[in-house]
């Protein structure tokens, strides 16, 4: 099992392209500079099999060349054995948990994890922070927290935007990746407001429900520029 805690801490400015289904799109994401490529194993429109994901993972790593790209398997309340078995077959590096998985669930995994939170509009940042901190203070904390937009239609990937001001409160002292309603047109502003360690996009780089290499490239370029700006601001 790899330890990603330090790698995430030292790689502020992470960009993840999620919901990939085709090898050419995974390769396009890696070639454009994505740090992470995500594959959905939960029941959803973008769901892929472990075998399909494996082909995409290989394509992404080949396109990345000598640059390191991490593959992420996305699950929602799947049994521990199923998560481990699928992730091994797909050849991913870590898993992303979108359900009600507990800290003890994360401890039992063969892989590092990203834990997703989908705050409802009525929830106050302080309440969400308490929930997040219970995971971060566990014996085996997630490598990062992902805050995604809440929707009654499903567990993420719905293009619902998070309240960026609330997310900024959470990101102030926590390893937070921002998802939910991001696209090439708004990601720079989101990064400037929230200042997350990374951003995660799926539907925002699609056209007619299909990943679009031009939008993938535009998203990554906009995110890179925005992260460079806030990193410059942090410099002495």
mmCIF file of N, CA, C and O in Angstrom, residues 128-180:
data_model
loop_
_atom_site.group_PDB
_atom_site.id
_atom_site.type_symbol
_atom_site.label_atom_id
_atom_site.label_comp_id
_atom_site.label_asym_id
_atom_site.label_seq_id
_atom_site.Cartn_x
_atom_site.Cartn_y
_atom_site.Cartn_z
ATOM 1 N N UNK A 128 -20.061 20.779 9.310
ATOM 2 C CA UNK A 128 -19.354 19.947 8.331
ATOM 3 C C UNK A 128 -17.907 19.752 8.779
ATOM 4 O O UNK A 128 -17.338 18.661 8.647
ATOM 5 N N UNK A 129 -17.306 20.803 9.322
ATOM 6 C CA UNK A 129 -15.922 20.728 9.779
ATOM 7 C C UNK A 129 -15.756 19.656 10.857
ATOM 8 O O UNK A 129 -14.762 18.921 10.860
ATOM 9 N N UNK A 130 -16.705 19.567 11.759
ATOM 10 C CA UNK A 130 -16.631 18.550 12.811
ATOM 11 C C UNK A 130 -16.638 17.142 12.212
ATOM 12 O O UNK A 130 -15.888 16.262 12.650
ATOM 13 N N UNK A 131 -17.506 16.936 11.212
ATOM 14 C CA UNK A 131 -17.568 15.630 10.560
ATOM 15 C C UNK A 131 -16.248 15.314 9.851
ATOM 16 O O UNK A 131 -15.714 14.201 9.962
ATOM 17 N N UNK A 132 -15.731 16.285 9.126
ATOM 18 C CA UNK A 132 -14.472 16.094 8.401
ATOM 19 C C UNK A 132 -13.333 15.798 9.370
ATOM 20 O O UNK A 132 -12.532 14.878 9.159
ATOM 21 N N UNK A 133 -13.263 16.571 10.447
ATOM 22 C CA UNK A 133 -12.156 16.413 11.396
ATOM 23 C C UNK A 133 -12.162 15.053 12.076
ATOM 24 O O UNK A 133 -11.104 14.537 12.456
ATOM 25 N N UNK A 134 -13.342 14.460 12.223
ATOM 26 C CA UNK A 134 -13.397 13.130 12.828
ATOM 27 C C UNK A 134 -12.661 12.111 11.957
ATOM 28 O O UNK A 134 -12.092 11.137 12.471
ATOM 29 N N UNK A 135 -12.668 12.332 10.653
ATOM 30 C CA UNK A 135 -11.916 11.463 9.737
ATOM 31 C C UNK A 135 -10.426 11.826 9.741
ATOM 32 O O UNK A 135 -9.565 10.947 9.764
ATOM 33 N N UNK A 136 -10.131 13.112 9.710
ATOM 34 C CA UNK A 136 -8.736 13.543 9.644
ATOM 35 C C UNK A 136 -7.962 13.204 10.902
ATOM 36 O O UNK A 136 -6.730 13.069 10.863
ATOM 37 N N UNK A 137 -8.660 13.060 12.033
ATOM 38 C CA UNK A 137 -7.997 12.737 13.297
ATOM 39 C C UNK A 137 -8.008 11.234 13.599
ATOM 40 O O UNK A 137 -7.584 10.817 14.677
ATOM 41 N N UNK A 138 -8.487 10.447 12.655
ATOM 42 C CA UNK A 138 -8.528 8.994 12.839
ATOM 43 C C UNK A 138 -7.128 8.404 12.743
ATOM 44 O O UNK A 138 -6.183 9.067 12.307
ATOM 45 N N UNK A 139 -7.010 7.142 13.138
ATOM 46 C CA UNK A 139 -5.710 6.473 13.108
ATOM 47 C C UNK A 139 -5.142 6.430 11.696
ATOM 48 O O UNK A 139 -3.923 6.549 11.497
ATOM 49 N N UNK A 140 -6.009 6.281 10.723
ATOM 50 C CA UNK A 140 -5.582 6.292 9.323
ATOM 51 C C UNK A 140 -6.470 7.283 8.555
ATOM 52 O O UNK A 140 -7.511 6.918 8.031
ATOM 53 N N UNK A 141 -6.078 8.532 8.501
ATOM 54 C CA UNK A 141 -6.930 9.541 7.871
ATOM 55 C C UNK A 141 -6.912 9.426 6.356
ATOM 56 O O UNK A 141 -5.999 8.829 5.775
ATOM 57 N N UNK A 142 -7.905 9.985 5.696
ATOM 58 C CA UNK A 142 -7.884 10.042 4.232
ATOM 59 C C UNK A 142 -6.704 10.893 3.756
ATOM 60 O O UNK A 142 -6.230 11.782 4.471
ATOM 61 N N UNK A 143 -6.243 10.624 2.538
ATOM 62 C CA UNK A 143 -5.180 11.444 1.958
ATOM 63 C C UNK A 143 -5.660 12.867 1.738
ATOM 64 O O UNK A 143 -4.880 13.820 1.810
ATOM 65 N N UNK A 144 -6.943 13.027 1.454
ATOM 66 C CA UNK A 144 -7.547 14.345 1.287
ATOM 67 C C UNK A 144 -9.057 14.207 1.422
ATOM 68 O O UNK A 144 -9.609 13.111 1.334
ATOM 69 N N UNK A 145 -9.693 15.348 1.623
ATOM 70 C CA UNK A 145 -11.154 15.446 1.665
ATOM 71 C C UNK A 145 -11.622 16.079 0.363
ATOM 72 O O UNK A 145 -11.020 17.048 -0.113
ATOM 73 N N UNK A 146 -12.681 15.538 -0.214
ATOM 74 C CA UNK A 146 -13.286 16.137 -1.408
ATOM 75 C C UNK A 146 -14.654 16.680 -1.014
ATOM 76 O O UNK A 146 -15.486 15.947 -0.465
ATOM 77 N N UNK A 147 -14.881 17.953 -1.270
ATOM 78 C CA UNK A 147 -16.196 18.552 -1.030
ATOM 79 C C UNK A 147 -16.888 18.710 -2.380
ATOM 80 O O UNK A 147 -16.387 19.393 -3.274
ATOM 81 N N UNK A 148 -18.040 18.054 -2.534
ATOM 82 C CA UNK A 148 -18.779 18.025 -3.792
ATOM 83 C C UNK A 148 -20.167 18.615 -3.575
ATOM 84 O O UNK A 148 -20.628 18.751 -2.438
ATOM 85 N N UNK A 149 -20.851 18.942 -4.656
ATOM 86 C CA UNK A 149 -22.174 19.541 -4.564
ATOM 87 C C UNK A 149 -23.251 18.521 -4.241
ATOM 88 O O UNK A 149 -23.294 17.439 -4.841
ATOM 89 N N UNK A 150 -24.118 18.862 -3.305
ATOM 90 C CA UNK A 150 -25.203 17.967 -2.914
ATOM 91 C C UNK A 150 -26.324 17.999 -3.944
ATOM 92 O O UNK A 150 -26.714 19.053 -4.447
ATOM 93 N N UNK A 151 -26.847 16.805 -4.263
ATOM 94 C CA UNK A 151 -27.994 16.685 -5.153
ATOM 95 C C UNK A 151 -28.827 15.500 -4.723
ATOM 96 O O UNK A 151 -28.284 14.458 -4.329
ATOM 97 N N UNK A 152 -30.130 15.639 -4.792
ATOM 98 C CA UNK A 152 -31.030 14.523 -4.503
ATOM 99 C C UNK A 152 -30.920 13.427 -5.559
ATOM 100 O O UNK A 152 -31.339 12.298 -5.336
ATOM 101 N N UNK A 153 -30.325 13.758 -6.694
ATOM 102 C CA UNK A 153 -30.267 12.805 -7.814
ATOM 103 C C UNK A 153 -29.154 11.777 -7.685
ATOM 104 O O UNK A 153 -29.169 10.771 -8.365
ATOM 105 N N UNK A 154 -28.159 12.044 -6.832
ATOM 106 C CA UNK A 154 -27.094 11.066 -6.722
ATOM 107 C C UNK A 154 -25.930 11.584 -5.908
ATOM 108 O O UNK A 154 -25.916 12.728 -5.439
ATOM 109 N N UNK A 155 -24.910 10.733 -5.750
ATOM 110 C CA UNK A 155 -23.748 11.031 -4.904
ATOM 111 C C UNK A 155 -22.625 11.650 -5.721
ATOM 112 O O UNK A 155 -21.605 11.032 -5.982
ATOM 113 N N UNK A 156 -22.812 12.886 -6.140
ATOM 114 C CA UNK A 156 -21.761 13.568 -6.886
ATOM 115 C C UNK A 156 -21.894 13.362 -8.385
ATOM 116 O O UNK A 156 -22.695 12.571 -8.871
ATOM 117 N N UNK A 157 -21.093 14.124 -9.123
ATOM 118 C CA UNK A 157 -21.103 14.017 -10.571
ATOM 119 C C UNK A 157 -22.334 14.612 -11.224
ATOM 120 O O UNK A 157 -22.617 14.354 -12.387
ATOM 121 N N UNK A 158 -23.067 15.438 -10.482
ATOM 122 C CA UNK A 158 -24.311 16.011 -11.001
ATOM 123 C C UNK A 158 -24.125 17.451 -11.484
ATOM 124 O O UNK A 158 -25.073 18.074 -11.949
ATOM 125 N N UNK A 159 -22.915 17.973 -11.367
ATOM 126 C CA UNK A 159 -22.662 19.336 -11.804
ATOM 127 C C UNK A 159 -23.242 20.391 -10.900
ATOM 128 O O UNK A 159 -23.475 21.527 -11.326
ATOM 129 N N UNK A 160 -23.499 20.048 -9.633
ATOM 130 C CA UNK A 160 -24.071 20.999 -8.676
ATOM 131 C C UNK A 160 -22.933 21.721 -7.963
ATOM 132 O O UNK A 160 -22.045 21.095 -7.387
ATOM 133 N N UNK A 161 -22.976 23.042 -7.987
ATOM 134 C CA UNK A 161 -21.896 23.838 -7.427
ATOM 135 C C UNK A 161 -21.969 23.908 -5.903
ATOM 136 O O UNK A 161 -23.038 24.084 -5.326
ATOM 137 N N UNK A 162 -20.814 23.784 -5.280
ATOM 138 C CA UNK A 162 -20.681 23.944 -3.833
ATOM 139 C C UNK A 162 -20.699 25.438 -3.500
ATOM 140 O O UNK A 162 -20.340 26.284 -4.332
ATOM 141 N N UNK A 163 -21.119 25.778 -2.293
ATOM 142 C CA UNK A 163 -20.988 27.143 -1.793
ATOM 143 C C UNK A 163 -19.494 27.397 -1.569
ATOM 144 O O UNK A 163 -18.891 26.879 -0.631
ATOM 145 N N UNK A 164 -18.895 28.184 -2.445
ATOM 146 C CA UNK A 164 -17.444 28.378 -2.386
ATOM 147 C C UNK A 164 -16.990 29.080 -1.119
ATOM 148 O O UNK A 164 -15.906 28.781 -0.596
ATOM 149 N N UNK A 165 -17.787 29.997 -0.602
ATOM 150 C CA UNK A 165 -17.389 30.696 0.625
ATOM 151 C C UNK A 165 -17.338 29.721 1.807
ATOM 152 O O UNK A 165 -16.416 29.772 2.629
ATOM 153 N N UNK A 166 -18.318 28.827 1.874
ATOM 154 C CA UNK A 166 -18.307 27.815 2.935
ATOM 155 C C UNK A 166 -17.141 26.855 2.751
ATOM 156 O O UNK A 166 -16.474 26.463 3.722
ATOM 157 N N UNK A 167 -16.883 26.476 1.503
ATOM 158 C CA UNK A 167 -15.763 25.576 1.227
ATOM 159 C C UNK A 167 -14.436 26.220 1.602
ATOM 160 O O UNK A 167 -13.510 25.542 2.057
ATOM 161 N N UNK A 168 -14.331 27.526 1.426
ATOM 162 C CA UNK A 168 -13.103 28.235 1.789
ATOM 163 C C UNK A 168 -12.824 28.132 3.282
ATOM 164 O O UNK A 168 -11.671 28.013 3.710
ATOM 165 N N UNK A 169 -13.879 28.173 4.096
ATOM 166 C CA UNK A 169 -13.723 28.019 5.547
ATOM 167 C C UNK A 169 -13.141 26.643 5.857
ATOM 168 O O UNK A 169 -12.232 26.499 6.681
ATOM 169 N N UNK A 170 -13.667 25.627 5.173
ATOM 170 C CA UNK A 170 -13.206 24.259 5.401
ATOM 171 C C UNK A 170 -11.782 24.054 4.910
ATOM 172 O O UNK A 170 -10.999 23.308 5.502
ATOM 173 N N UNK A 171 -11.433 24.703 3.799
ATOM 174 C CA UNK A 171 -10.114 24.506 3.188
ATOM 175 C C UNK A 171 -9.013 25.258 3.919
ATOM 176 O O UNK A 171 -7.825 25.004 3.682
ATOM 177 N N UNK A 172 -9.385 26.154 4.814
ATOM 178 C CA UNK A 172 -8.401 27.011 5.467
ATOM 179 C C UNK A 172 -7.323 26.224 6.198
ATOM 180 O O UNK A 172 -6.152 26.612 6.201
ATOM 181 N N UNK A 173 -7.703 25.115 6.821
ATOM 182 C CA UNK A 173 -6.716 24.337 7.587
ATOM 183 C C UNK A 173 -6.846 22.844 7.334
ATOM 184 O O UNK A 173 -6.428 22.038 8.165
ATOM 185 N N UNK A 174 -7.411 22.495 6.184
ATOM 186 C CA UNK A 174 -7.632 21.078 5.890
ATOM 187 C C UNK A 174 -7.230 20.757 4.456
ATOM 188 O O UNK A 174 -7.355 21.610 3.578
ATOM 189 N N UNK A 175 -6.787 19.510 4.175
ATOM 190 C CA UNK A 175 -6.423 19.111 2.812
ATOM 191 C C UNK A 175 -7.682 18.869 1.983
ATOM 192 O O UNK A 175 -8.158 17.745 1.852
ATOM 193 N N UNK A 176 -8.208 19.925 1.398
ATOM 194 C CA UNK A 176 -9.504 19.851 0.733
ATOM 195 C C UNK A 176 -9.365 19.992 -0.771
ATOM 196 O O UNK A 176 -8.708 20.910 -1.275
ATOM 197 N N UNK A 177 -10.002 19.071 -1.480
ATOM 198 C CA UNK A 177 -10.147 19.179 -2.920
ATOM 199 C C UNK A 177 -11.575 19.622 -3.215
ATOM 200 O O UNK A 177 -12.521 19.137 -2.591
ATOM 201 N N UNK A 178 -11.726 20.525 -4.163
ATOM 202 C CA UNK A 178 -13.029 21.084 -4.493
ATOM 203 C C UNK A 178 -13.589 20.432 -5.750
ATOM 204 O O UNK A 178 -12.911 20.330 -6.774
ATOM 205 N N UNK A 179 -14.849 19.991 -5.669
ATOM 206 C CA UNK A 179 -15.561 19.437 -6.819
ATOM 207 C C UNK A 179 -16.925 20.121 -6.883
ATOM 208 O O UNK A 179 -17.247 20.984 -6.069
ATOM 209 N N UNK A 180 -17.724 19.750 -7.857
ATOM 210 C CA UNK A 180 -19.096 20.236 -7.918
ATOM 211 C C UNK A 180 -19.278 21.460 -8.790
ATOM 212 O O UNK A 180 -18.950 22.577 -8.384
#
